[in-house]
Amino acid sequence: MQEEDIMSTKEKKGHMYTLALMVTSAAIGGTLQYGYNLAIMNAPTVFIQQFVNETFQERWGIQLGVYEVTLIWTFIVSVFSLGGFTGALIAGPMSVRFGRKKTMLLNNVFLFSSSLLALLSRTAKSFEMIIISRFLVGINAGISMNVQPMYFGESAPKHLRGAVSLSSAVFTSFGLVLGQVVSLREVLGSEPCWQYLLASNAIPGFIQLLTLPWFPESPRYLLIDCGDKEACLMALRRLRGCEVQRDELDEILQEQNETKGERAKQPWELFTDRSVRWQLISVAVLSSAMQLCGNDTIYFYASYVFQEAGISAGQIQYVTIGTGMCEFTACIMCNLLIERLGRKLMLMGGYVLMAGWAVVFTVALSLENIVTWMPYMSMTCIFTYILSFGMGPAGVTGILPTEIFNQTARPAAYMTAGSLMWLNLFVIGMIFPFLVSSLGHYCFVPFGAVCLLTASFIWMVLPETKGKTLAMITKEFYRLNYRGHGKMDPEVIQAQYQLGEVFHSTAL
């Protein structure tokens, strides 16, 4: 009996160790890149603007005004979002054709091309190379933001699904902190080194390229898409570190049986499929709200935000690191709580808190010239706004398409969600500096309104998905998709929670 317990413990440790290494390898060249490339664009703002102005003077003898320089700079920053939109569109077909793991490996082609262009842009005296570089690294981020959560959600067991999928958000926030540290003037954020800063994103990609081939493909992809049961079993054994549990294999086989003979759906097919109508609406609303809430623009334009809050120019680069640390800490806390509190509560609570802090921030900005300590209150509001975002929306939003769509619809759902996220990031990124200059103290009022409306939508529409199989979640959405059309599915009433043992990726 004692020997059996020892063997069981060893198997459990092997499972945790393999899964943790797989998550780290995929994420370090995946969603970490999204956070890293958001953060590194803040420090070289002045240097790249000077470079653009000097280029115009050398080529055409034109001295650009502040408005023209700001416009070109916002496009350099926001073209990252257009690249992300393109990446989101091609991520679905790539993940179906090449598989989840191979898509992430091929994705590094865009990354290395981007790094090379950024590195040579100064020597070539071409700000256009920076624009192309940002577009390519956006494609890289768009693909990884879609494919990585899919890979994690399909590879993790049910009781670990939330925690493993949430690791994508943890690595995104870690990428933000890493980018902010590397962007310090004492590291690569100085005038002579900004081109090396923009090219430094190749290092995490290189690490992924060396390590990810050692890990298996998604077991669900191998069985459902490829029809290779032996490869699926082998992948499950490697990821679990032990023999495959019968109930887990049965669940995958059930999903295979339900989708048998079906090909992977295209995004436009989801819009005409009544059975996934409210799943699609939920994903669309939450993906859009992630950017329209204004959180990520703080990283793009931290200098603008903190100047408006009254922070001195010399201190901004150090204060900015605190924003990344806030989101990183919040994502870890979310990871610890998600399997206890559930997806719905954490999403809704995050947006309600963000709406509240947006109001406090507006009041603080309005009184900063009257009350001496108000700039510090404004700075606190920014930190708590980011903290609230990290506690729910940052992590939970990426999990939902994996949990509420089946294997044939999942790539198309991620394409739709990713496309909306990147389009909204582009729009917000383009208008935010002008929004700050025109609305001034009231610049966060629109974001607060978005947060309040999103929280209301979650409360009224989104069901809880914690601990449920895909079949149970589908039955939950049946009420909304077929409301007023025929008799209620009798099986909906029988949908019960099936909670497994709670694990957290921080315990891996």
Coordinates of C-alpha atoms in Angstrom, one line a residue:
M1 CA 0.0 0.0 0.0
Q2 CA 2.9 2.4 0.9
E3 CA 4.6 1.6 -2.4
E4 CA 1.4 2.4 -4.3
D5 CA 1.2 5.8 -2.5
I6 CA 4.8 6.5 -3.4
M7 CA 4.2 5.6 -7.0
S8 CA 1.1 7.8 -7.1
T9 CA 3.0 10.7 -5.7
K10 CA 5.8 10.3 -8.3
E11 CA 3.2 10.1 -11.1
K12 CA 1.6 13.3 -9.8
K13 CA 4.9 15.1 -9.7
G14 CA 5.8 14.0 -13.2
H15 CA 2.5 15.3 -14.4
M16 CA 3.0 18.7 -12.8
Y17 CA 6.6 19.0 -14.0
T18 CA 5.8 18.1 -17.7
L19 CA 2.8 20.4 -17.8
A20 CA 4.6 23.3 -16.2
L21 CA 7.5 23.0 -18.7
M22 CA 5.1 22.9 -21.6
V23 CA 3.2 26.0 -20.4
T24 CA 6.5 27.9 -19.9
S25 CA 7.9 26.9 -23.3
A26 CA 4.8 27.8 -25.2
A27 CA 4.1 31.1 -23.3
I28 CA 7.6 32.5 -23.3
G29 CA 7.5 32.9 -27.1
G30 CA 3.7 33.3 -27.1
T31 CA 1.6 35.7 -25.0
L32 CA 4.7 37.0 -23.3
Q33 CA 5.5 38.7 -26.6
Y34 CA 2.2 40.6 -26.5
G35 CA 2.9 42.1 -23.2
Y36 CA 6.6 42.7 -24.0
N37 CA 5.9 44.5 -27.3
L38 CA 3.2 46.6 -25.6
A39 CA 5.6 47.8 -23.0
I40 CA 8.8 48.5 -25.0
M41 CA 7.2 51.2 -27.1
N42 CA 6.8 53.7 -24.3
A43 CA 10.4 54.4 -23.5
P44 CA 11.7 55.3 -27.0
T45 CA 8.8 57.6 -27.7
V46 CA 10.9 60.8 -27.9
F47 CA 13.8 59.2 -29.6
I48 CA 11.7 57.7 -32.4
Q49 CA 9.8 60.9 -32.9
Q50 CA 13.1 62.7 -33.3
F51 CA 14.3 60.0 -35.7
V52 CA 11.1 60.5 -37.8
N53 CA 11.6 64.3 -37.8
E54 CA 15.2 64.0 -38.8
T55 CA 14.4 61.6 -41.6
F56 CA 11.8 64.0 -43.1
Q57 CA 14.4 66.8 -42.9
E58 CA 17.1 64.8 -44.6
R59 CA 14.9 63.5 -47.4
W60 CA 12.6 66.4 -48.1
G61 CA 13.8 69.3 -46.0
I62 CA 10.5 69.4 -44.1
Q63 CA 10.2 70.3 -40.4
L64 CA 7.2 68.4 -39.0
G65 CA 5.0 70.1 -36.5
V66 CA 3.9 68.5 -33.2
Y67 CA 0.6 67.3 -34.6
E68 CA 2.2 65.6 -37.6
V69 CA 4.9 63.9 -35.4
T70 CA 2.2 62.7 -33.0
L71 CA 0.1 61.3 -35.9
I72 CA 3.0 59.3 -37.3
W73 CA 4.0 58.1 -33.9
T74 CA 0.5 56.9 -33.1
F75 CA 0.4 55.0 -36.4
I76 CA 3.8 53.4 -35.6
V77 CA 2.3 52.3 -32.2
S78 CA -1.1 51.3 -33.6
V79 CA 0.1 49.4 -36.6
F80 CA 1.0 46.7 -34.1
S81 CA -2.8 46.2 -33.7
L82 CA -3.4 45.9 -37.5
G83 CA -0.7 43.2 -37.5
G84 CA -2.5 41.5 -34.6
F85 CA -5.8 41.7 -36.5
T86 CA -4.1 40.0 -39.5
G87 CA -2.5 37.4 -37.2
A88 CA -5.9 36.6 -35.6
L89 CA -7.4 36.0 -39.1
I90 CA -4.8 33.5 -40.2
A91 CA -4.4 31.9 -36.7
G92 CA -7.5 29.7 -37.2
P93 CA -6.7 28.2 -40.6
M94 CA -3.0 27.7 -39.5
S95 CA -4.0 25.9 -36.3
V96 CA -6.3 23.6 -38.3
R97 CA -3.8 22.9 -41.1
F98 CA -0.5 22.6 -39.1
G99 CA -1.7 21.9 -35.6
R100 CA -1.4 24.1 -32.5
K101 CA 2.2 23.4 -31.7
K102 CA 3.6 23.7 -35.2
T103 CA 1.7 26.9 -35.7
M104 CA 3.4 28.5 -32.7
L105 CA 6.8 27.3 -34.0
L106 CA 6.1 28.7 -37.5
N107 CA 4.9 31.9 -35.9
N108 CA 8.5 32.8 -35.1
V109 CA 9.2 33.6 -38.7
F110 CA 7.2 36.8 -38.3
L111 CA 9.0 37.6 -35.1
F112 CA 12.6 37.2 -36.4
S113 CA 11.8 39.2 -39.6
S114 CA 10.4 42.0 -37.4
S115 CA 13.5 42.0 -35.1
L116 CA 15.8 42.2 -38.1
L117 CA 14.0 45.2 -39.6
A118 CA 13.9 47.0 -36.3
L119 CA 17.6 46.4 -35.8
L120 CA 18.6 47.8 -39.3
S121 CA 16.1 50.7 -39.4
R122 CA 18.4 53.2 -37.8
T123 CA 21.3 52.4 -40.1
A124 CA 19.0 52.5 -43.1
K125 CA 17.5 55.8 -41.9
S126 CA 14.0 54.4 -42.6
F127 CA 11.2 54.9 -40.1
E128 CA 9.1 52.8 -42.6
M129 CA 11.1 49.8 -41.5
I130 CA 9.9 50.4 -38.0
I131 CA 6.3 50.5 -39.2
I132 CA 6.8 47.1 -41.1
S133 CA 8.6 45.7 -38.1
R134 CA 5.7 46.6 -35.8
F135 CA 3.2 45.1 -38.2
L136 CA 5.1 41.8 -38.4
V137 CA 5.5 41.5 -34.6
G138 CA 1.8 42.3 -34.4
I139 CA 1.1 39.3 -36.6
N140 CA 3.2 37.2 -34.3
A141 CA 1.3 38.4 -31.2
G142 CA -2.1 37.9 -33.0
I143 CA -1.4 34.3 -33.8
S144 CA 0.0 33.5 -30.4
M145 CA -2.8 35.2 -28.5
N146 CA -5.3 32.9 -30.4
V147 CA -3.4 29.6 -30.7
Q148 CA -1.7 29.4 -27.3
P149 CA -4.9 29.5 -25.2
M150 CA -6.4 26.9 -27.6
Y151 CA -3.3 24.7 -27.1
F152 CA -3.4 25.0 -23.3
G153 CA -7.2 24.5 -23.0
E154 CA -7.1 21.4 -25.2
S155 CA -4.0 19.9 -23.4
A156 CA -5.1 20.5 -19.7
P157 CA -7.3 18.1 -17.8
K158 CA -10.7 19.6 -16.7
H159 CA -9.8 20.4 -13.1
L160 CA -6.7 22.3 -14.3
R161 CA -8.2 23.9 -17.4
G162 CA -8.9 27.3 -15.9
A163 CA -5.5 27.6 -14.1
V164 CA -3.5 26.4 -17.1
S165 CA -5.4 28.6 -19.6
L166 CA -5.0 31.6 -17.2
S167 CA -1.2 31.1 -17.5
S168 CA -1.5 32.9 -20.8
A169 CA -2.5 36.1 -18.9
V170 CA 0.2 35.6 -16.3
F171 CA 2.9 35.5 -19.0
T172 CA 1.4 38.5 -20.8
S173 CA 1.7 40.5 -17.6
F174 CA 5.2 39.1 -17.0
G175 CA 6.1 40.3 -20.5
L176 CA 4.8 43.8 -19.6
V177 CA 7.1 43.9 -16.5
L178 CA 10.0 42.5 -18.4
G179 CA 9.5 45.0 -21.2
Q180 CA 9.3 47.9 -18.8
V181 CA 12.6 46.8 -17.0
V182 CA 14.5 46.3 -20.3
S183 CA 13.1 49.8 -21.4
L184 CA 14.8 51.6 -18.5
R185 CA 17.4 54.2 -19.6
E186 CA 20.0 52.3 -17.7
V187 CA 19.4 49.2 -19.8
L188 CA 18.2 49.7 -23.4
G189 CA 15.8 52.7 -23.1
S190 CA 18.5 55.3 -24.0
E191 CA 18.9 57.2 -27.2
P192 CA 21.8 55.1 -28.6
C193 CA 20.1 51.8 -27.9
W194 CA 16.4 52.1 -28.9
Q195 CA 16.9 50.0 -32.1
Y196 CA 18.3 47.1 -29.9
L197 CA 15.3 47.5 -27.6
L198 CA 12.9 47.0 -30.5
A199 CA 14.8 44.0 -31.7
S200 CA 15.2 42.4 -28.2
N201 CA 11.9 40.5 -28.6
A202 CA 13.8 37.9 -30.7
I203 CA 15.3 36.4 -27.6
P204 CA 12.1 34.8 -26.1
G205 CA 11.2 33.6 -29.5
F206 CA 14.6 31.9 -29.9
I207 CA 14.1 30.1 -26.5
Q208 CA 10.7 28.8 -27.6
L209 CA 12.1 27.6 -30.9
L210 CA 14.7 25.5 -28.9
T211 CA 12.3 24.1 -26.3
L212 CA 8.8 23.7 -27.7
P213 CA 9.6 20.8 -30.2
W214 CA 10.2 18.6 -27.2
F215 CA 6.6 18.7 -26.1
P216 CA 3.5 16.9 -27.7
E217 CA 0.8 18.3 -29.8
S218 CA -2.7 19.0 -28.4
P219 CA -4.3 15.6 -27.6
R220 CA -7.7 16.8 -28.7
Y221 CA -6.3 18.0 -32.1
L222 CA -4.6 14.7 -32.6
L223 CA -7.7 12.7 -32.0
I224 CA -10.6 14.9 -33.3
D225 CA -8.9 16.7 -36.2
C226 CA -6.3 14.1 -37.2
G227 CA -8.2 10.9 -36.1
D228 CA -4.9 9.5 -34.6
K229 CA -5.9 7.8 -31.3
E230 CA -2.5 6.3 -30.7
A231 CA -0.8 9.7 -31.0
C232 CA -3.5 11.2 -28.7
L233 CA -2.9 8.5 -26.0
M234 CA 0.9 9.0 -26.2
A235 CA 0.5 12.8 -25.9
L236 CA -1.8 12.4 -22.9
R237 CA 0.6 10.0 -21.2
R238 CA 3.5 12.5 -21.7
L239 CA 1.5 15.5 -20.4
R240 CA 0.0 13.6 -17.5
G241 CA 3.1 11.6 -16.6
C242 CA 1.0 8.5 -15.9
E243 CA -1.6 6.2 -17.6
V244 CA -4.6 8.0 -19.2
Q245 CA -7.7 8.3 -17.0
R246 CA -10.7 6.6 -18.6
D247 CA -13.1 9.4 -17.9
E248 CA -10.8 12.0 -19.6
L249 CA -10.5 9.8 -22.7
D250 CA -14.2 9.3 -22.7
E251 CA -14.9 13.0 -22.7
I252 CA -12.5 13.5 -25.7
L253 CA -14.1 10.6 -27.5
Q254 CA -17.6 12.0 -26.8
E255 CA -16.6 15.3 -28.4
Q256 CA -15.1 13.4 -31.4
N257 CA -18.3 11.5 -31.8
E258 CA -20.4 14.7 -31.7
T259 CA -18.3 16.4 -34.3
K260 CA -17.7 13.3 -36.5
G261 CA -17.8 14.2 -40.2
E262 CA -17.8 17.9 -39.5
R263 CA -15.1 20.1 -40.9
A264 CA -13.7 23.1 -39.1
K265 CA -16.1 26.0 -39.3
Q266 CA -15.4 29.4 -40.8
P267 CA -16.2 32.6 -38.8
W268 CA -19.1 33.6 -41.0
E269 CA -20.7 30.1 -40.4
L270 CA -20.9 30.9 -36.7
F271 CA -23.0 34.0 -37.4
T272 CA -25.7 31.9 -39.1
D273 CA -25.6 29.0 -36.6
R274 CA -28.4 29.6 -34.0
S275 CA -27.0 27.0 -31.6
V276 CA -23.9 29.2 -30.9
R277 CA -25.5 32.6 -31.2
W278 CA -25.1 33.7 -27.6
Q279 CA -21.7 32.1 -27.2
L280 CA -20.6 34.2 -30.1
I281 CA -22.2 37.4 -28.8
S282 CA -20.6 36.8 -25.4
V283 CA -17.1 36.3 -26.8
A284 CA -17.5 39.3 -29.1
V285 CA -18.6 41.6 -26.3
L286 CA -15.9 40.5 -23.9
S287 CA -13.1 40.6 -26.4
S288 CA -14.1 44.1 -27.5
A289 CA -14.5 45.3 -23.9
M290 CA -10.9 44.1 -23.1
Q291 CA -9.6 46.9 -25.3
L292 CA -12.4 49.5 -25.0
C293 CA -11.9 49.5 -21.2
G294 CA -8.7 51.4 -22.0
N295 CA -6.3 49.3 -19.9
D296 CA -3.8 48.4 -22.6
T297 CA -3.6 52.0 -23.8
I298 CA -1.9 52.9 -20.4
Y299 CA 1.1 50.8 -21.5
F300 CA 1.1 52.3 -25.0
Y301 CA 0.9 55.9 -23.7
A302 CA 2.1 55.7 -20.1
S303 CA 3.9 59.0 -20.5
Y304 CA 0.7 60.8 -21.6
V305 CA -1.3 59.3 -18.7
F306 CA 1.2 60.0 -16.0
Q307 CA 1.9 63.5 -17.2
E308 CA -1.9 64.1 -17.0
A309 CA -1.7 62.7 -13.5
G310 CA 1.0 65.2 -12.5
I311 CA 4.0 62.9 -12.3
S312 CA 7.4 64.5 -13.2
A313 CA 9.0 63.4 -16.4
G314 CA 12.1 62.0 -14.7
Q315 CA 10.0 59.6 -12.5
I316 CA 7.6 58.3 -15.2
Q317 CA 9.8 55.4 -16.4
Y318 CA 10.1 54.0 -12.8
V319 CA 6.4 54.6 -12.0
T320 CA 5.5 52.7 -15.2
I321 CA 7.1 49.5 -13.9
G322 CA 4.6 49.6 -11.1
T323 CA 1.7 49.3 -13.6
G324 CA 3.2 46.1 -15.0
M325 CA 3.9 44.7 -11.5
C326 CA 0.2 45.5 -10.6
E327 CA -1.2 43.4 -13.5
F328 CA 1.4 40.6 -12.9
T329 CA 0.4 40.4 -9.2
A330 CA -3.3 40.5 -10.0
C331 CA -3.0 37.7 -12.6
I332 CA -1.3 35.5 -10.1
M333 CA -4.1 36.2 -7.6
C334 CA -6.7 35.5 -10.2
N335 CA -4.9 32.2 -10.9
L336 CA -5.3 31.3 -7.3
L337 CA -8.9 32.2 -7.1
I338 CA -10.4 31.3 -10.4
E339 CA -11.3 27.7 -9.6
R340 CA -12.8 28.8 -6.3
L341 CA -14.8 31.9 -7.2
G342 CA -15.6 31.0 -10.8
R343 CA -15.3 32.8 -14.2
K344 CA -18.5 34.9 -14.0
L345 CA -17.8 36.5 -10.6
M346 CA -14.2 37.4 -11.4
L347 CA -15.1 38.9 -14.8
M348 CA -18.1 40.9 -13.4
G349 CA -16.2 42.0 -10.3
G350 CA -13.2 43.2 -12.3
Y351 CA -15.3 45.4 -14.5
V352 CA -17.4 46.8 -11.6
L353 CA -14.2 47.8 -9.8
M354 CA -12.7 49.3 -12.9
A355 CA -15.8 51.5 -13.4
G356 CA -15.5 52.6 -9.8
W357 CA -11.9 53.5 -10.1
A358 CA -12.5 55.4 -13.3
V359 CA -14.9 57.7 -11.4
V360 CA -12.4 58.2 -8.6
F361 CA -9.7 58.9 -11.2
T362 CA -11.8 61.5 -12.9
V363 CA -12.5 63.3 -9.6
A364 CA -8.8 63.2 -8.6
L365 CA -7.8 64.7 -12.0
S366 CA -10.3 67.5 -11.6
L367 CA -9.0 68.4 -8.1
E368 CA -5.2 68.0 -8.8
N369 CA -4.7 71.8 -9.0
I370 CA -6.7 72.4 -5.8
V371 CA -5.5 69.6 -3.5
T372 CA -1.7 69.1 -3.3
W373 CA -1.8 65.3 -2.8
M374 CA -4.2 64.6 -5.7
P375 CA -1.5 63.6 -8.2
Y376 CA -0.7 60.7 -5.9
M377 CA -4.3 59.8 -5.7
S378 CA -4.5 59.8 -9.5
M379 CA -1.5 57.5 -9.7
T380 CA -3.1 55.2 -7.2
C381 CA -6.2 55.0 -9.3
I382 CA -4.2 54.0 -12.3
F383 CA -2.6 51.1 -10.3
T384 CA -5.9 50.0 -8.9
Y385 CA -7.6 50.2 -12.3
I386 CA -4.9 47.9 -13.7
L387 CA -5.1 45.6 -10.7
S388 CA -8.9 45.2 -11.2
F389 CA -8.3 44.4 -14.9
G390 CA -5.8 41.7 -14.0
M391 CA -8.0 40.2 -11.4
G392 CA -10.7 39.2 -13.9
P393 CA -10.9 40.4 -17.5
A394 CA -7.2 40.0 -18.4
G395 CA -7.2 36.2 -17.7
V396 CA -10.7 34.9 -17.9
T397 CA -11.6 36.4 -21.3
G398 CA -9.0 34.2 -23.1
I399 CA -10.3 31.0 -21.5
L400 CA -14.0 31.4 -22.6
P401 CA -13.7 30.3 -26.3
T402 CA -12.0 27.1 -25.3
E403 CA -14.8 26.3 -22.7
I404 CA -17.9 27.3 -24.7
F405 CA -17.2 26.2 -28.2
N406 CA -16.5 22.6 -29.5
Q407 CA -13.4 21.5 -31.5
T408 CA -14.8 22.4 -35.0
A409 CA -16.0 25.9 -33.9
R410 CA -13.2 26.8 -31.6
P411 CA -10.6 28.1 -34.2
A412 CA -13.3 30.3 -35.8
A413 CA -14.4 31.6 -32.4
Y414 CA -10.8 32.6 -31.6
M415 CA -10.5 34.2 -35.0
T416 CA -13.6 36.3 -34.3
A417 CA -12.6 37.2 -30.8
G418 CA -9.0 38.0 -31.8
S419 CA -10.1 40.1 -34.7
L420 CA -12.4 42.2 -32.6
M421 CA -9.8 42.6 -29.9
W422 CA -7.1 43.8 -32.2
L423 CA -9.4 46.1 -34.2
N424 CA -10.6 47.8 -31.0
L425 CA -7.0 48.1 -29.8
F426 CA -6.1 49.8 -33.1
V427 CA -9.0 52.3 -32.8
I428 CA -8.2 53.1 -29.1
G429 CA -4.5 53.3 -29.8
M430 CA -5.1 55.8 -32.6
I431 CA -7.5 58.1 -30.7
F432 CA -6.2 57.9 -27.1
P433 CA -3.6 60.7 -27.3
F434 CA -6.2 63.0 -28.9
L435 CA -8.8 61.8 -26.4
V436 CA -6.5 62.9 -23.5
S437 CA -5.9 66.3 -25.1
S438 CA -9.5 67.0 -25.9
L439 CA -11.2 65.5 -22.8
G440 CA -8.4 66.3 -20.3
H441 CA -9.5 65.4 -16.8
Y442 CA -12.5 63.4 -18.2
C443 CA -10.5 61.1 -20.4
F444 CA -11.4 57.9 -18.4
V445 CA -15.2 58.6 -18.4
P446 CA -15.8 56.7 -21.7
F447 CA -13.8 53.7 -20.3
G448 CA -15.7 53.7 -17.1
A449 CA -19.0 53.6 -19.0
V450 CA -17.7 50.6 -21.1
C451 CA -16.8 48.7 -17.9
L452 CA -20.2 49.3 -16.3
L453 CA -22.1 48.2 -19.5
T454 CA -19.9 45.0 -19.8
A455 CA -20.4 44.1 -16.1
S456 CA -24.2 44.4 -16.7
F457 CA -24.0 42.1 -19.8
I458 CA -22.0 39.5 -17.8
W459 CA -24.5 39.5 -15.0
M460 CA -27.5 39.1 -17.3
V461 CA -26.2 36.7 -20.0
L462 CA -23.0 34.7 -19.2
P463 CA -23.4 31.4 -17.4
E464 CA -20.8 30.0 -15.0
T465 CA -18.5 27.5 -16.7
K466 CA -16.4 26.4 -13.7
G467 CA -16.0 22.7 -13.5
K468 CA -18.4 21.9 -16.3
T469 CA -17.9 19.8 -19.4
L470 CA -18.6 21.2 -22.9
A471 CA -21.9 19.4 -23.1
M472 CA -23.1 20.9 -19.8
I473 CA -22.1 24.4 -20.9
T474 CA -23.9 24.0 -24.3
K475 CA -27.1 23.1 -22.4
E476 CA -26.7 26.2 -20.3
F477 CA -26.6 28.3 -23.5
Y478 CA -29.6 26.4 -25.0
R479 CA -32.0 28.6 -22.9
L480 CA -30.7 31.8 -24.6
N481 CA -30.2 30.4 -28.1
Y482 CA -33.7 28.9 -28.4
R483 CA -35.6 31.2 -26.1
G484 CA -39.3 31.3 -27.3
H485 CA -38.7 28.6 -29.9
G486 CA -40.3 25.3 -28.9
K487 CA -40.0 23.3 -25.7
M488 CA -37.0 23.7 -23.4
D489 CA -34.5 20.9 -23.7
P490 CA -35.3 18.6 -20.8
E491 CA -31.6 17.7 -20.4
V492 CA -30.8 21.4 -19.5
I493 CA -32.4 20.9 -16.1
Q494 CA -30.1 17.9 -15.4
A495 CA -26.9 19.9 -16.0
Q496 CA -24.9 19.6 -12.8
Y497 CA -21.5 20.9 -11.7
Q498 CA -18.8 18.3 -11.8
L499 CA -15.9 19.8 -9.8
G500 CA -12.6 18.1 -9.7
E501 CA -9.7 18.7 -7.3
V502 CA -8.7 22.3 -7.6
F503 CA -5.1 23.0 -8.8
H504 CA -3.4 26.3 -9.7
S505 CA -0.7 26.8 -12.3
T506 CA 1.3 28.5 -9.5
A507 CA 1.5 25.1 -7.8
L508 CA 2.9 23.4 -10.9

